[in-house]
Amino acid sequence: MKRKVIIFIISVIFLLCLVWILFSNKSAEVKSFTYEIEENNEELIIEVNYQFTINTGDFSYATIVLDSFFYQRLKNPESIEPIFLNGGVSGSTRIIINKEDLTSDFIESLKSKERNPFRAISIGEEISL
């Protein structure tokens, strides 16, 4: 009888460990994400400040995803390269968009934040803005 109880306890511990390994709580969080838009004669300049944290898991990078409309107008693609995470990171980037053929109403809607130039942030999973 004692032997069966010990085997049962070991089996339960083994199953709990297996469940913990397979379904561990991996999560990443956007602590802050702000942006300001300025314009000059030829460009829209988007100043982005961000802070990401990783609670657990193996997420190695974050990517700021622009609305698809802006990719063809992007003047500095290096500004949206993946941001490597090490427990958490904060920083900023400057995204420069060619504003040729954009209407003043469209530009004003971006500057007033009625229209969001970003689609999402990708951190191991997509987090909608």
CSV table of C-alpha atoms in Angstrom, one decimal:
chain,number,residue,atom,x,y,z
A,1,MET,CA,0.0,0.0,0.0
A,2,LYS,CA,2.8,2.4,0.9
A,3,ARG,CA,4.5,1.7,-2.3
A,4,LYS,CA,1.4,2.6,-4.4
A,5,VAL,CA,1.1,5.9,-2.5
A,6,ILE,CA,4.7,6.8,-3.3
A,7,ILE,CA,4.4,5.8,-6.9
A,8,PHE,CA,1.2,7.9,-7.1
A,9,ILE,CA,2.9,11.0,-5.5
A,10,ILE,CA,5.9,10.7,-7.9
A,11,SER,CA,3.5,10.4,-10.9
A,12,VAL,CA,1.6,13.5,-9.8
A,13,ILE,CA,4.9,15.5,-9.4
A,14,PHE,CA,6.1,14.3,-12.8
A,15,LEU,CA,2.9,15.3,-14.5
A,16,LEU,CA,2.9,18.7,-12.8
A,17,CYS,CA,6.5,19.3,-14.0
A,18,LEU,CA,5.6,18.2,-17.5
A,19,VAL,CA,2.6,20.6,-17.6
A,20,TRP,CA,4.7,23.4,-16.3
A,21,ILE,CA,7.4,22.8,-19.0
A,22,LEU,CA,4.9,22.5,-21.8
A,23,PHE,CA,2.6,25.3,-20.8
A,24,SER,CA,4.9,27.8,-19.1
A,25,ASN,CA,3.7,31.4,-18.9
A,26,LYS,CA,5.6,33.2,-21.6
A,27,SER,CA,4.6,36.8,-21.8
A,28,ALA,CA,6.0,40.1,-23.0
A,29,GLU,CA,4.5,43.5,-22.4
A,30,VAL,CA,4.6,46.9,-24.0
A,31,LYS,CA,5.1,49.2,-21.0
A,32,SER,CA,5.0,52.4,-23.0
A,33,PHE,CA,4.8,53.4,-26.6
A,34,THR,CA,4.5,57.0,-27.6
A,35,TYR,CA,5.1,58.9,-30.8
A,36,GLU,CA,5.1,62.5,-32.1
A,37,ILE,CA,5.0,63.5,-35.7
A,38,GLU,CA,6.7,66.6,-37.2
A,39,GLU,CA,6.9,67.6,-40.8
A,40,ASN,CA,9.2,69.6,-43.0
A,41,ASN,CA,9.1,70.4,-46.7
A,42,GLU,CA,9.6,66.8,-47.9
A,43,GLU,CA,9.2,64.5,-45.0
A,44,LEU,CA,7.2,63.4,-42.0
A,45,ILE,CA,9.4,62.6,-39.1
A,46,ILE,CA,7.9,60.2,-36.5
A,47,GLU,CA,9.8,60.2,-33.2
A,48,VAL,CA,8.9,56.9,-31.3
A,49,ASN,CA,9.7,56.2,-27.7
A,50,TYR,CA,9.1,52.7,-26.4
A,51,GLN,CA,9.6,50.4,-23.4
A,52,PHE,CA,9.2,46.7,-23.6
A,53,THR,CA,9.5,44.1,-20.8
A,54,ILE,CA,9.6,40.4,-20.8
A,55,ASN,CA,8.1,38.6,-17.8
A,56,THR,CA,9.1,35.1,-18.8
A,57,GLY,CA,9.8,33.2,-22.0
A,58,ASP,CA,12.4,33.3,-24.8
A,59,PHE,CA,11.3,36.3,-26.8
A,60,SER,CA,14.5,37.7,-28.4
A,61,TYR,CA,13.2,40.7,-30.3
A,62,ALA,CA,10.4,43.2,-30.9
A,63,THR,CA,9.4,44.8,-34.2
A,64,ILE,CA,7.4,48.0,-34.7
A,65,VAL,CA,5.0,47.3,-37.6
A,66,LEU,CA,3.9,50.2,-39.7
A,67,ASP,CA,0.6,50.5,-41.5
A,68,SER,CA,1.3,48.9,-44.9
A,69,PHE,CA,0.7,52.3,-46.7
A,70,PHE,CA,3.9,53.7,-45.2
A,71,TYR,CA,6.4,51.0,-46.2
A,72,GLN,CA,6.7,52.2,-49.8
A,73,ARG,CA,7.3,55.8,-48.5
A,74,LEU,CA,9.9,54.8,-45.8
A,75,LYS,CA,13.2,56.7,-46.3
A,76,ASN,CA,15.1,55.0,-43.5
A,77,PRO,CA,14.2,51.3,-43.3
A,78,GLU,CA,16.9,50.7,-40.6
A,79,SER,CA,14.6,52.6,-38.2
A,80,ILE,CA,12.1,49.7,-38.0
A,81,GLU,CA,14.6,46.8,-37.7
A,82,PRO,CA,14.0,44.4,-34.9
A,83,ILE,CA,14.8,45.6,-31.4
A,84,PHE,CA,16.7,42.9,-29.5
A,85,LEU,CA,15.4,42.3,-26.0
A,86,ASN,CA,17.3,41.2,-23.0
A,87,GLY,CA,14.7,41.1,-20.1
A,88,GLY,CA,13.5,44.5,-21.2
A,89,VAL,CA,14.5,47.5,-23.2
A,90,SER,CA,13.6,51.1,-23.6
A,91,GLY,CA,14.7,53.4,-26.4
A,92,SER,CA,13.6,55.5,-29.3
A,93,THR,CA,13.8,55.6,-33.1
A,94,ARG,CA,13.2,58.2,-35.8
A,95,ILE,CA,11.1,57.0,-38.7
A,96,ILE,CA,11.2,59.2,-41.8
A,97,ILE,CA,8.4,59.1,-44.4
A,98,ASN,CA,8.3,60.7,-47.8
A,99,LYS,CA,5.2,63.0,-47.7
A,100,GLU,CA,5.0,63.5,-51.5
A,101,ASP,CA,1.4,63.3,-52.7
A,102,LEU,CA,0.0,63.2,-49.2
A,103,THR,CA,-2.9,65.6,-48.7
A,104,SER,CA,-2.7,68.2,-45.9
A,105,ASP,CA,-5.8,66.6,-44.3
A,106,PHE,CA,-4.2,63.2,-44.2
A,107,ILE,CA,-1.0,64.7,-42.6
A,108,GLU,CA,-3.1,66.6,-40.1
A,109,SER,CA,-5.0,63.4,-39.2
A,110,LEU,CA,-1.6,61.7,-38.5
A,111,LYS,CA,-0.3,64.6,-36.5
A,112,SER,CA,-3.5,64.8,-34.4
A,113,LYS,CA,-3.4,61.0,-33.9
A,114,GLU,CA,-6.8,60.5,-35.5
A,115,ARG,CA,-5.0,58.0,-37.8
A,116,ASN,CA,-2.4,55.7,-36.3
A,117,PRO,CA,0.7,55.1,-38.6
A,118,PHE,CA,1.4,51.8,-36.8
A,119,ARG,CA,-0.4,48.5,-37.2
A,120,ALA,CA,1.1,46.6,-34.3
A,121,ILE,CA,4.1,45.6,-32.3
A,122,SER,CA,5.4,42.1,-32.8
A,123,ILE,CA,7.0,40.5,-29.7
A,124,GLY,CA,6.9,36.8,-30.2
A,125,GLU,CA,3.2,37.4,-30.8
A,126,GLU,CA,1.4,40.4,-32.3
A,127,ILE,CA,0.1,43.0,-29.9
A,128,SER,CA,-2.4,45.4,-31.6
A,129,LEU,CA,-2.1,49.0,-30.9
